Amino acid sequence: MGSNAELPVLIAGGGIGGCAVALALAQKGYHSIVMEKSEEFVEIGAGIQLGPNVHKMFERLGIHKAIEDIAFYPANIFMKDGITGELITQIDTGKKFREKFNAPYGVIHRGDLLDILVNACNDSDFIKMLTSTEVYKFEETSAQVTASIKDGRNLKGSSLIAADGIWSKIRSEIINDGPPIVSGHIAYRAVLPIEEVPEFVSNDDVVLWAGPKFHLVHYKLRRGELFNIVAVFHSDKYEEGWDAFGDPKELHSRFKNARDEVKNLLNKINSWKMWVLCDREPVKNWSKGKVTLLGDAAHPMLQYLAAGAG
């Protein structure tokens, strides 16, 4: 990118990836403009898991203290049979885990993580944060990149990073591999106040109940004040986005043979948000000229390894 006095780096997308890369650039002395298409910087979703690798990045970005103040750090990860209740496997995520990996394993609400990143970006003199700024095309010359905004503005930068998600418009200009691939799996998610959680799941663990073509994961969030539930199952439904309302009848039908503990937990939820799980075939190149892809725009993954945050 040359001299730090050049034009700013343009970043399309003000989510976790876009804000994180802006902070990383700022540490190297590069100015950037984060362009978020929504009216505010807000993360749709619920809980996500944070492995030791991402905690080490929080330290690099200087936000680890803020993360530790609001994340939840479980004692164990349990995987149980969703039909019989049998314990399949267990991972102790306490003291020995921290010593082994030199970092903890935790869980956090997506919104809490984004708030921390946005606040850090706003505190930086190197980062300009713009809302209601949707990039719909770009032009590149030998000297710069110009991002065209839907409202008619044009922003100039030394380069462009597309962190605009799995439905990235900029990706099509670089790779042009069509829409995301629908996996055939769907996820329903909900968050409960901790006081509404049934006694049998009132613990400090991450628990996964696995059954035929379904699983359910639950754990505490926000210092233990909230309770996150995610139910995943096979479905033919497709709706683009992350914030559609789910169909409780389909949900309960898919879990009809599950353990009573699982069904009782599902019954506590009156309104579910759903998202269709999609990914893409891996590609060898995410960049073209002065434009590159980042996060889900580059390499979206399904949620089964719980590594998306990292």
PDB file of C-alpha atoms in Angstrom:
ATOM      1  CA  MET A   1       0.000   0.000   0.000  1.00  0.00           C
ATOM      2  CA  GLY A   2       3.010   2.265   0.096  1.00  0.00           C
ATOM      3  CA  SER A   3       3.231   5.354   2.271  1.00  0.00           C
ATOM      4  CA  ASN A   4       0.934   5.757   5.254  1.00  0.00           C
ATOM      5  CA  ALA A   5       0.075   9.242   3.963  1.00  0.00           C
ATOM      6  CA  GLU A   6      -1.758   7.844   0.930  1.00  0.00           C
ATOM      7  CA  LEU A   7      -5.501   7.787   0.435  1.00  0.00           C
ATOM      8  CA  PRO A   8      -7.401   5.786   3.087  1.00  0.00           C
ATOM      9  CA  VAL A   9      -8.191   2.112   2.721  1.00  0.00           C
ATOM     10  CA  LEU A  10     -11.885   1.685   1.903  1.00  0.00           C
ATOM     11  CA  ILE A  11     -13.703  -1.087   3.810  1.00  0.00           C
ATOM     12  CA  ALA A  12     -17.135  -2.199   2.602  1.00  0.00           C
ATOM     13  CA  GLY A  13     -19.056  -3.652   5.529  1.00  0.00           C
ATOM     14  CA  GLY A  14     -19.148  -2.556   9.152  1.00  0.00           C
ATOM     15  CA  GLY A  15     -19.531  -5.936  10.784  1.00  0.00           C
ATOM     16  CA  ILE A  16     -17.051  -7.917  12.871  1.00  0.00           C
ATOM     17  CA  GLY A  17     -14.582  -8.416  10.003  1.00  0.00           C
ATOM     18  CA  GLY A  18     -14.727  -4.881   8.656  1.00  0.00           C
ATOM     19  CA  CYS A  19     -14.205  -3.236  12.033  1.00  0.00           C
ATOM     20  CA  ALA A  20     -11.472  -5.681  13.047  1.00  0.00           C
ATOM     21  CA  VAL A  21      -9.449  -5.042   9.882  1.00  0.00           C
ATOM     22  CA  ALA A  22      -9.837  -1.281  10.370  1.00  0.00           C
ATOM     23  CA  LEU A  23      -8.328  -1.614  13.856  1.00  0.00           C
ATOM     24  CA  ALA A  24      -5.498  -3.763  12.525  1.00  0.00           C
ATOM     25  CA  LEU A  25      -4.702  -1.189   9.834  1.00  0.00           C
ATOM     26  CA  ALA A  26      -4.790   1.623  12.377  1.00  0.00           C
ATOM     27  CA  GLN A  27      -2.126  -0.145  14.428  1.00  0.00           C
ATOM     28  CA  LYS A  28       0.127   0.015  11.364  1.00  0.00           C
ATOM     29  CA  GLY A  29      -0.603   3.707  10.830  1.00  0.00           C
ATOM     30  CA  TYR A  30      -3.045   3.361   7.922  1.00  0.00           C
ATOM     31  CA  HIS A  31      -6.195   5.451   7.711  1.00  0.00           C
ATOM     32  CA  SER A  32      -9.414   3.711   6.670  1.00  0.00           C
ATOM     33  CA  ILE A  33     -13.079   4.410   5.998  1.00  0.00           C
ATOM     34  CA  VAL A  34     -15.577   1.773   7.158  1.00  0.00           C
ATOM     35  CA  MET A  35     -18.740   1.890   5.039  1.00  0.00           C
ATOM     36  CA  GLU A  36     -21.804   0.224   6.545  1.00  0.00           C
ATOM     37  CA  LYS A  37     -24.982   0.004   4.462  1.00  0.00           C
ATOM     38  CA  SER A  38     -27.338  -0.026   7.472  1.00  0.00           C
ATOM     39  CA  GLU A  39     -28.371   3.066   9.393  1.00  0.00           C
ATOM     40  CA  GLU A  40     -26.326   1.948  12.388  1.00  0.00           C
ATOM     41  CA  PHE A  41     -23.582  -0.483  13.275  1.00  0.00           C
ATOM     42  CA  VAL A  42     -25.545  -3.406  14.626  1.00  0.00           C
ATOM     43  CA  GLU A  43     -24.948  -7.152  14.540  1.00  0.00           C
ATOM     44  CA  ILE A  44     -27.915  -9.428  13.898  1.00  0.00           C
ATOM     45  CA  GLY A  45     -27.667 -12.820  15.557  1.00  0.00           C
ATOM     46  CA  ALA A  46     -27.121 -14.326  18.953  1.00  0.00           C
ATOM     47  CA  GLY A  47     -24.238 -16.180  20.557  1.00  0.00           C
ATOM     48  CA  ILE A  48     -20.927 -17.134  18.976  1.00  0.00           C
ATOM     49  CA  GLN A  49     -18.049 -19.166  20.347  1.00  0.00           C
ATOM     50  CA  LEU A  50     -14.575 -17.728  20.847  1.00  0.00           C
ATOM     51  CA  GLY A  51     -11.625 -20.109  20.685  1.00  0.00           C
ATOM     52  CA  PRO A  52      -8.114 -19.392  22.001  1.00  0.00           C
ATOM     53  CA  ASN A  53      -7.008 -18.220  18.543  1.00  0.00           C
ATOM     54  CA  VAL A  54      -9.476 -15.337  18.466  1.00  0.00           C
ATOM     55  CA  HIS A  55      -8.687 -14.355  22.058  1.00  0.00           C
ATOM     56  CA  LYS A  56      -5.068 -13.911  21.001  1.00  0.00           C
ATOM     57  CA  MET A  57      -6.253 -11.600  18.234  1.00  0.00           C
ATOM     58  CA  PHE A  58      -8.297  -9.610  20.761  1.00  0.00           C
ATOM     59  CA  GLU A  59      -5.030  -8.979  22.587  1.00  0.00           C
ATOM     60  CA  ARG A  60      -3.350  -7.854  19.360  1.00  0.00           C
ATOM     61  CA  LEU A  61      -6.213  -5.432  18.705  1.00  0.00           C
ATOM     62  CA  GLY A  62      -6.166  -4.116  22.269  1.00  0.00           C
ATOM     63  CA  ILE A  63      -9.771  -5.058  23.090  1.00  0.00           C
ATOM     64  CA  HIS A  64      -9.252  -8.154  25.268  1.00  0.00           C
ATOM     65  CA  LYS A  65     -10.158  -6.393  28.536  1.00  0.00           C
ATOM     66  CA  ALA A  66     -13.486  -5.207  27.129  1.00  0.00           C
ATOM     67  CA  ILE A  67     -14.185  -8.731  25.843  1.00  0.00           C
ATOM     68  CA  GLU A  68     -13.424 -10.307  29.213  1.00  0.00           C
ATOM     69  CA  ASP A  69     -15.797  -7.868  30.927  1.00  0.00           C
ATOM     70  CA  ILE A  70     -18.833  -9.025  28.945  1.00  0.00           C
ATOM     71  CA  ALA A  71     -18.120 -12.534  27.563  1.00  0.00           C
ATOM     72  CA  PHE A  72     -18.997 -15.752  29.389  1.00  0.00           C
ATOM     73  CA  TYR A  73     -16.386 -18.410  30.092  1.00  0.00           C
ATOM     74  CA  PRO A  74     -17.916 -21.893  30.452  1.00  0.00           C
ATOM     75  CA  ALA A  75     -16.534 -24.665  32.627  1.00  0.00           C
ATOM     76  CA  ASN A  76     -17.037 -27.454  30.077  1.00  0.00           C
ATOM     77  CA  ILE A  77     -18.280 -28.327  26.620  1.00  0.00           C
ATOM     78  CA  PHE A  78     -20.582 -31.359  26.667  1.00  0.00           C
ATOM     79  CA  MET A  79     -21.894 -33.328  23.690  1.00  0.00           C
ATOM     80  CA  LYS A  80     -24.904 -35.496  24.522  1.00  0.00           C
ATOM     81  CA  ASP A  81     -27.111 -37.879  22.575  1.00  0.00           C
ATOM     82  CA  GLY A  82     -30.309 -35.971  21.805  1.00  0.00           C
ATOM     83  CA  ILE A  83     -32.399 -39.166  21.961  1.00  0.00           C
ATOM     84  CA  THR A  84     -30.931 -41.171  24.862  1.00  0.00           C
ATOM     85  CA  GLY A  85     -29.283 -38.417  26.855  1.00  0.00           C
ATOM     86  CA  GLU A  86     -25.984 -40.349  26.947  1.00  0.00           C
ATOM     87  CA  LEU A  87     -22.818 -38.288  27.338  1.00  0.00           C
ATOM     88  CA  ILE A  88     -20.797 -38.653  24.132  1.00  0.00           C
ATOM     89  CA  THR A  89     -17.775 -36.495  24.948  1.00  0.00           C
ATOM     90  CA  GLN A  90     -16.619 -33.700  27.243  1.00  0.00           C
ATOM     91  CA  ILE A  91     -13.990 -30.963  27.029  1.00  0.00           C
ATOM     92  CA  ASP A  92     -12.879 -29.248  30.223  1.00  0.00           C
ATOM     93  CA  THR A  93     -12.485 -25.551  29.343  1.00  0.00           C
ATOM     94  CA  GLY A  94     -11.258 -24.425  32.732  1.00  0.00           C
ATOM     95  CA  LYS A  95      -7.785 -23.798  34.130  1.00  0.00           C
ATOM     96  CA  LYS A  96      -5.975 -26.649  32.338  1.00  0.00           C
ATOM     97  CA  PHE A  97      -7.449 -25.556  28.986  1.00  0.00           C
ATOM     98  CA  ARG A  98      -6.187 -21.991  29.490  1.00  0.00           C
ATOM     99  CA  GLU A  99      -2.745 -23.243  30.448  1.00  0.00           C
ATOM    100  CA  LYS A 100      -2.534 -25.556  27.436  1.00  0.00           C
ATOM    101  CA  PHE A 101      -3.533 -22.945  24.848  1.00  0.00           C
ATOM    102  CA  ASN A 102      -2.347 -19.857  26.720  1.00  0.00           C
ATOM    103  CA  ALA A 103      -5.791 -18.336  26.152  1.00  0.00           C
ATOM    104  CA  PRO A 104      -9.381 -19.097  27.204  1.00  0.00           C
ATOM    105  CA  TYR A 105     -12.435 -20.467  25.423  1.00  0.00           C
ATOM    106  CA  GLY A 106     -15.502 -18.255  25.752  1.00  0.00           C
ATOM    107  CA  VAL A 107     -18.864 -17.337  24.274  1.00  0.00           C
ATOM    108  CA  ILE A 108     -20.258 -13.892  23.501  1.00  0.00           C
ATOM    109  CA  HIS A 109     -23.294 -12.224  21.988  1.00  0.00           C
ATOM    110  CA  ARG A 110     -22.526 -11.049  18.440  1.00  0.00           C
ATOM    111  CA  GLY A 111     -23.930  -7.633  19.274  1.00  0.00           C
ATOM    112  CA  ASP A 112     -21.660  -7.277  22.299  1.00  0.00           C
ATOM    113  CA  LEU A 113     -18.598  -8.181  20.227  1.00  0.00           C
ATOM    114  CA  LEU A 114     -19.500  -5.695  17.505  1.00  0.00           C
ATOM    115  CA  ASP A 115     -20.175  -2.939  20.056  1.00  0.00           C
ATOM    116  CA  ILE A 116     -16.662  -3.380  21.439  1.00  0.00           C
ATOM    117  CA  LEU A 117     -15.125  -3.246  17.963  1.00  0.00           C
ATOM    118  CA  VAL A 118     -17.184  -0.209  16.906  1.00  0.00           C
ATOM    119  CA  ASN A 119     -16.299   1.668  20.095  1.00  0.00           C
ATOM    120  CA  ALA A 120     -12.610   0.961  19.521  1.00  0.00           C
ATOM    121  CA  CYS A 121     -12.897   2.167  15.914  1.00  0.00           C
ATOM    122  CA  ASN A 122     -14.678   5.348  16.994  1.00  0.00           C
ATOM    123  CA  ASP A 123     -11.881   6.027  19.480  1.00  0.00           C
ATOM    124  CA  SER A 124      -9.230   5.814  16.761  1.00  0.00           C
ATOM    125  CA  ASP A 125      -8.048   8.898  14.881  1.00  0.00           C
ATOM    126  CA  PHE A 126      -7.193   6.646  11.937  1.00  0.00           C
ATOM    127  CA  ILE A 127     -10.718   5.318  11.297  1.00  0.00           C
ATOM    128  CA  LYS A 128     -13.749   7.067   9.842  1.00  0.00           C
ATOM    129  CA  MET A 129     -17.070   5.263  10.385  1.00  0.00           C
ATOM    130  CA  LEU A 130     -19.923   5.821   7.906  1.00  0.00           C
ATOM    131  CA  THR A 131     -23.452   4.411   8.063  1.00  0.00           C
ATOM    132  CA  SER A 132     -26.118   4.352   5.310  1.00  0.00           C
ATOM    133  CA  THR A 133     -23.229   3.874   2.886  1.00  0.00           C
ATOM    134  CA  GLU A 134     -23.758   0.898   0.598  1.00  0.00           C
ATOM    135  CA  VAL A 135     -21.144   0.202  -2.064  1.00  0.00           C
ATOM    136  CA  TYR A 136     -22.751  -1.095  -5.245  1.00  0.00           C
ATOM    137  CA  LYS A 137     -19.782  -0.895  -7.614  1.00  0.00           C
ATOM    138  CA  PHE A 138     -16.167   0.232  -7.805  1.00  0.00           C
ATOM    139  CA  GLU A 139     -13.667   1.457 -10.350  1.00  0.00           C
ATOM    140  CA  GLU A 140      -9.927   0.958 -10.157  1.00  0.00           C
ATOM    141  CA  THR A 141      -7.058   2.862 -11.711  1.00  0.00           C
ATOM    142  CA  SER A 142      -3.317   2.567 -11.249  1.00  0.00           C
ATOM    143  CA  ALA A 143      -3.492   5.221  -8.538  1.00  0.00           C
ATOM    144  CA  GLN A 144      -6.694   4.536  -6.587  1.00  0.00           C
ATOM    145  CA  VAL A 145     -10.022   2.786  -6.135  1.00  0.00           C
ATOM    146  CA  THR A 146     -13.317   4.680  -6.324  1.00  0.00           C
ATOM    147  CA  ALA A 147     -16.309   3.176  -4.517  1.00  0.00           C
ATOM    148  CA  SER A 148     -19.717   4.213  -5.833  1.00  0.00           C
ATOM    149  CA  ILE A 149     -22.349   4.563  -3.109  1.00  0.00           C
ATOM    150  CA  LYS A 150     -26.034   3.957  -3.789  1.00  0.00           C
ATOM    151  CA  ASP A 151     -26.971   7.525  -2.822  1.00  0.00           C
ATOM    152  CA  GLY A 152     -24.691   8.959  -5.510  1.00  0.00           C
ATOM    153  CA  ARG A 153     -21.553   9.637  -3.487  1.00  0.00           C
ATOM    154  CA  ASN A 154     -18.116   8.490  -4.604  1.00  0.00           C
ATOM    155  CA  LEU A 155     -15.363   7.673  -2.118  1.00  0.00           C
ATOM    156  CA  LYS A 156     -11.728   7.364  -3.134  1.00  0.00           C
ATOM    157  CA  GLY A 157      -9.165   5.127  -1.495  1.00  0.00           C
ATOM    158  CA  SER A 158      -5.801   3.481  -1.972  1.00  0.00           C
ATOM    159  CA  SER A 159      -7.472   0.052  -1.942  1.00  0.00           C
ATOM    160  CA  LEU A 160     -10.797  -1.632  -1.186  1.00  0.00           C
ATOM    161  CA  ILE A 161     -11.494  -4.433   1.277  1.00  0.00           C
ATOM    162  CA  ALA A 162     -14.861  -6.130   0.813  1.00  0.00           C
ATOM    163  CA  ALA A 163     -16.127  -7.377   4.175  1.00  0.00           C
ATOM    164  CA  ASP A 164     -19.738  -7.269   3.026  1.00  0.00           C
ATOM    165  CA  GLY A 165     -20.750 -10.816   3.905  1.00  0.00           C
ATOM    166  CA  ILE A 166     -21.733 -14.014   2.144  1.00  0.00           C
ATOM    167  CA  TRP A 167     -23.989 -12.137  -0.302  1.00  0.00           C
ATOM    168  CA  SER A 168     -21.144  -9.750  -1.198  1.00  0.00           C
ATOM    169  CA  LYS A 169     -21.764  -7.643  -4.289  1.00  0.00           C
ATOM    170  CA  ILE A 170     -18.051  -6.953  -4.693  1.00  0.00           C
ATOM    171  CA  ARG A 171     -17.189 -10.666  -4.735  1.00  0.00           C
ATOM    172  CA  SER A 172     -19.006 -11.060  -8.051  1.00  0.00           C
ATOM    173  CA  GLU A 173     -16.583  -8.578  -9.634  1.00  0.00           C
ATOM    174  CA  ILE A 174     -13.582 -10.613  -8.475  1.00  0.00           C
ATOM    175  CA  ILE A 175     -14.686 -14.246  -8.574  1.00  0.00           C
ATOM    176  CA  ASN A 176     -18.167 -14.239 -10.165  1.00  0.00           C
ATOM    177  CA  ASP A 177     -19.171 -17.669  -8.850  1.00  0.00           C
ATOM    178  CA  GLY A 178     -22.867 -16.931  -8.465  1.00  0.00           C
ATOM    179  CA  PRO A 179     -24.989 -17.027  -5.313  1.00  0.00           C
ATOM    180  CA  PRO A 180     -24.018 -18.907  -2.136  1.00  0.00           C
ATOM    181  CA  ILE A 181     -24.657 -22.656  -1.966  1.00  0.00           C
ATOM    182  CA  VAL A 182     -27.663 -23.603   0.161  1.00  0.00           C
ATOM    183  CA  SER A 183     -26.566 -26.374   2.523  1.00  0.00           C
ATOM    184  CA  GLY A 184     -29.994 -27.885   3.188  1.00  0.00           C
ATOM    185  CA  HIS A 185     -29.640 -27.053   6.893  1.00  0.00           C
ATOM    186  CA  ILE A 186     -31.440 -24.291   8.726  1.00  0.00           C
ATOM    187  CA  ALA A 187     -30.744 -22.728  12.127  1.00  0.00           C
ATOM    188  CA  TYR A 188     -33.248 -21.275  14.568  1.00  0.00           C
ATOM    189  CA  ARG A 189     -31.866 -19.051  17.305  1.00  0.00           C
ATOM    190  CA  ALA A 190     -33.258 -17.365  20.376  1.00  0.00           C
ATOM    191  CA  VAL A 191     -32.006 -15.638  23.511  1.00  0.00           C
ATOM    192  CA  LEU A 192     -33.742 -15.852  26.888  1.00  0.00           C
ATOM    193  CA  PRO A 193     -33.268 -13.838  30.076  1.00  0.00           C
ATOM    194  CA  ILE A 194     -31.433 -16.157  32.453  1.00  0.00           C
ATOM    195  CA  GLU A 195     -34.310 -16.120  34.963  1.00  0.00           C
ATOM    196  CA  GLU A 196     -36.568 -17.819  32.379  1.00  0.00           C
ATOM    197  CA  VAL A 197     -34.213 -20.764  31.864  1.00  0.00           C
ATOM    198  CA  PRO A 198     -35.386 -24.174  33.177  1.00  0.00           C
ATOM    199  CA  GLU A 199     -33.518 -25.494  36.214  1.00  0.00           C
ATOM    200  CA  PHE A 200     -32.098 -28.541  34.403  1.00  0.00           C
ATOM    201  CA  VAL A 201     -29.931 -26.396  32.096  1.00  0.00           C
ATOM    202  CA  SER A 202     -28.931 -23.790  34.664  1.00  0.00           C
ATOM    203  CA  ASN A 203     -25.220 -24.582  34.548  1.00  0.00           C
ATOM    204  CA  ASP A 204     -21.998 -22.964  33.385  1.00  0.00           C
ATOM    205  CA  ASP A 205     -21.424 -25.299  30.429  1.00  0.00           C
ATOM    206  CA  VAL A 206     -21.834 -25.241  26.662  1.00  0.00           C
ATOM    207  CA  VAL A 207     -24.068 -28.210  25.833  1.00  0.00           C
ATOM    208  CA  LEU A 208     -24.749 -29.758  22.412  1.00  0.00           C
ATOM    209  CA  TRP A 209     -27.580 -32.290  22.031  1.00  0.00           C
ATOM    210  CA  ALA A 210     -27.054 -34.293  18.810  1.00  0.00           C
ATOM    211  CA  GLY A 211     -29.716 -36.367  17.074  1.00  0.00           C
ATOM    212  CA  PRO A 212     -30.617 -37.658  13.599  1.00  0.00           C
ATOM    213  CA  LYS A 213     -30.510 -34.624  11.277  1.00  0.00           C
ATOM    214  CA  PHE A 214     -30.779 -32.184  14.179  1.00  0.00           C
ATOM    215  CA  HIS A 215     -28.804 -30.689  17.019  1.00  0.00           C
ATOM    216  CA  LEU A 216     -29.382 -28.096  19.697  1.00  0.00           C
ATOM    217  CA  VAL A 217     -26.731 -25.982  21.429  1.00  0.00           C
ATOM    218  CA  HIS A 218     -27.221 -23.836  24.522  1.00  0.00           C
ATOM    219  CA  TYR A 219     -25.032 -21.701  26.776  1.00  0.00           C
ATOM    220  CA  LYS A 220     -24.993 -18.513  28.827  1.00  0.00           C
ATOM    221  CA  LEU A 221     -24.110 -15.079  27.429  1.00  0.00           C
ATOM    222  CA  ARG A 222     -23.299 -11.587  28.702  1.00  0.00           C
ATOM    223  CA  ARG A 223     -21.627 -12.503  31.991  1.00  0.00           C
ATOM    224  CA  GLY A 224     -24.314 -15.150  32.516  1.00  0.00           C
ATOM    225  CA  GLU A 225     -27.253 -12.748  32.256  1.00  0.00           C
ATOM    226  CA  LEU A 226     -28.672 -14.251  29.025  1.00  0.00           C
ATOM    227  CA  PHE A 227     -29.192 -17.774  27.686  1.00  0.00           C
ATOM    228  CA  ASN A 228     -28.492 -18.606  24.044  1.00  0.00           C
ATOM    229  CA  ILE A 229     -30.250 -21.430  22.182  1.00  0.00           C
ATOM    230  CA  VAL A 230     -29.532 -22.563  18.618  1.00  0.00           C
ATOM    231  CA  ALA A 231     -31.471 -25.393  16.958  1.00  0.00           C
ATOM    232  CA  VAL A 232     -30.168 -26.758  13.632  1.00  0.00           C
ATOM    233  CA  PHE A 233     -31.945 -29.246  11.369  1.00  0.00           C
ATOM    234  CA  HIS A 234     -32.418 -30.282   7.748  1.00  0.00           C
ATOM    235  CA  SER A 235     -34.866 -28.125   5.783  1.00  0.00           C
ATOM    236  CA  ASP A 236     -35.647 -27.164   2.197  1.00  0.00           C
ATOM    237  CA  LYS A 237     -36.521 -23.586   3.120  1.00  0.00           C
ATOM    238  CA  TYR A 238     -34.518 -20.712   1.719  1.00  0.00           C
ATOM    239  CA  GLU A 239     -34.704 -17.066   2.682  1.00  0.00           C
ATOM    240  CA  GLU A 240     -31.789 -14.714   2.171  1.00  0.00           C
ATOM    241  CA  GLY A 241     -30.546 -12.945   5.252  1.00  0.00           C
ATOM    242  CA  TRP A 242     -30.107 -13.515   8.962  1.00  0.00           C
ATOM    243  CA  ASP A 243     -33.211 -12.056  10.537  1.00  0.00           C
ATOM    244  CA  ALA A 244     -36.301 -13.900   9.284  1.00  0.00           C
ATOM    245  CA  PHE A 245     -38.833 -15.357  11.716  1.00  0.00           C
ATOM    246  CA  GLY A 246     -38.921 -19.145  11.907  1.00  0.00           C
ATOM    247  CA  ASP A 247     -41.876 -21.533  11.840  1.00  0.00           C
ATOM    248  CA  PRO A 248     -42.319 -23.151  15.302  1.00  0.00           C
ATOM    249  CA  LYS A 249     -44.374 -25.992  13.786  1.00  0.00           C
ATOM    250  CA  GLU A 250     -41.492 -27.094  11.569  1.00  0.00           C
ATOM    251  CA  LEU A 251     -39.054 -26.742  14.452  1.00  0.00           C
ATOM    252  CA  HIS A 252     -41.062 -28.926  16.835  1.00  0.00           C
ATOM    253  CA  SER A 253     -41.754 -31.465  14.100  1.00  0.00           C
ATOM    254  CA  ARG A 254     -38.028 -31.922  13.468  1.00  0.00           C
ATOM    255  CA  PHE A 255     -37.360 -32.394  17.190  1.00  0.00           C
ATOM    256  CA  LYS A 256     -40.379 -34.622  17.945  1.00  0.00           C
ATOM    257  CA  ASN A 257     -38.194 -37.605  18.924  1.00  0.00           C
ATOM    258  CA  ALA A 258     -35.729 -35.617  21.005  1.00  0.00           C
ATOM    259  CA  ARG A 259     -35.214 -35.908  24.748  1.00  0.00           C
ATOM    260  CA  ASP A 260     -37.798 -34.268  26.992  1.00  0.00           C
ATOM    261  CA  GLU A 261     -35.106 -31.880  28.234  1.00  0.00           C
ATOM    262  CA  VAL A 262     -34.575 -30.681  24.663  1.00  0.00           C
ATOM    263  CA  LYS A 263     -38.273 -30.343  23.875  1.00  0.00           C
ATOM    264  CA  ASN A 264     -38.968 -28.571  27.163  1.00  0.00           C
ATOM    265  CA  LEU A 265     -36.271 -26.057  26.331  1.00  0.00           C
ATOM    266  CA  LEU A 266     -37.713 -25.456  22.851  1.00  0.00           C
ATOM    267  CA  ASN A 267     -41.129 -24.886  24.401  1.00  0.00           C
ATOM    268  CA  LYS A 268     -39.761 -21.934  26.374  1.00  0.00           C
ATOM    269  CA  ILE A 269     -39.335 -19.941  23.140  1.00  0.00           C
ATOM    270  CA  ASN A 270     -42.320 -18.104  21.657  1.00  0.00           C
ATOM    271  CA  SER A 271     -40.501 -16.339  18.802  1.00  0.00           C
ATOM    272  CA  TRP A 272     -37.548 -17.755  16.858  1.00  0.00           C
ATOM    273  CA  LYS A 273     -35.299 -16.047  14.343  1.00  0.00           C
ATOM    274  CA  MET A 274     -33.948 -18.307  11.613  1.00  0.00           C
ATOM    275  CA  TRP A 275     -31.214 -18.317   9.026  1.00  0.00           C
ATOM    276  CA  VAL A 276     -30.520 -20.657   6.146  1.00  0.00           C
ATOM    277  CA  LEU A 277     -26.995 -22.048   6.339  1.00  0.00           C
ATOM    278  CA  CYS A 278     -24.994 -21.402   3.177  1.00  0.00           C
ATOM    279  CA  ASP A 279     -21.380 -21.597   2.098  1.00  0.00           C
ATOM    280  CA  ARG A 280     -19.275 -21.557  -1.062  1.00  0.00           C
ATOM    281  CA  GLU A 281     -16.734 -23.730  -2.790  1.00  0.00           C
ATOM    282  CA  PRO A 282     -13.171 -22.744  -1.773  1.00  0.00           C
ATOM    283  CA  VAL A 283     -11.260 -20.569  -4.244  1.00  0.00           C
ATOM    284  CA  LYS A 284      -7.529 -19.940  -4.579  1.00  0.00           C
ATOM    285  CA  ASN A 285      -7.667 -16.182  -5.047  1.00  0.00           C
ATOM    286  CA  TRP A 286      -9.594 -13.543  -3.070  1.00  0.00           C
ATOM    287  CA  SER A 287      -7.912 -10.499  -4.599  1.00  0.00           C
ATOM    288  CA  LYS A 288      -7.833  -8.598  -7.857  1.00  0.00           C
ATOM    289  CA  GLY A 289      -5.682  -5.520  -8.253  1.00  0.00           C
ATOM    290  CA  LYS A 290      -6.319  -3.168  -5.356  1.00  0.00           C
ATOM    291  CA  VAL A 291      -9.449  -5.024  -4.193  1.00  0.00           C
ATOM    292  CA  THR A 292      -9.608  -7.996  -1.833  1.00  0.00           C
ATOM    293  CA  LEU A 293     -12.248  -9.975   0.040  1.00  0.00           C
ATOM    294  CA  LEU A 294     -12.411 -10.656   3.763  1.00  0.00           C
ATOM    295  CA  GLY A 295     -14.481 -12.889   6.056  1.00  0.00           C
ATOM    296  CA  ASP A 296     -17.685 -14.391   4.670  1.00  0.00           C
ATOM    297  CA  ALA A 297     -17.197 -12.486   1.411  1.00  0.00           C
ATOM    298  CA  ALA A 298     -13.982 -14.477   0.908  1.00  0.00           C
ATOM    299  CA  HIS A 299     -14.423 -17.841   2.609  1.00  0.00           C
ATOM    300  CA  PRO A 300     -17.818 -18.416   4.251  1.00  0.00           C
ATOM    301  CA  MET A 301     -18.055 -21.543   6.361  1.00  0.00           C
ATOM    302  CA  LEU A 302     -20.811 -23.529   7.980  1.00  0.00           C
ATOM    303  CA  GLN A 303     -21.105 -23.251  11.744  1.00  0.00           C
ATOM    304  CA  TYR A 304     -20.177 -26.796  12.729  1.00  0.00           C
ATOM    305  CA  LEU A 305     -16.634 -26.040  13.901  1.00  0.00           C
ATOM    306  CA  ALA A 306     -17.795 -22.888  15.718  1.00  0.00           C
ATOM    307  CA  ALA A 307     -14.816 -21.013  14.234  1.00  0.00           C
ATOM    308  CA  GLY A 308     -16.452 -18.185  12.306  1.00  0.00           C
ATOM    309  CA  ALA A 309     -15.442 -15.496  14.787  1.00  0.00           C
ATOM    310  CA  GLY A 310     -11.796 -16.507  14.562  1.00  0.00           C
TER     311      GLY A 310
END
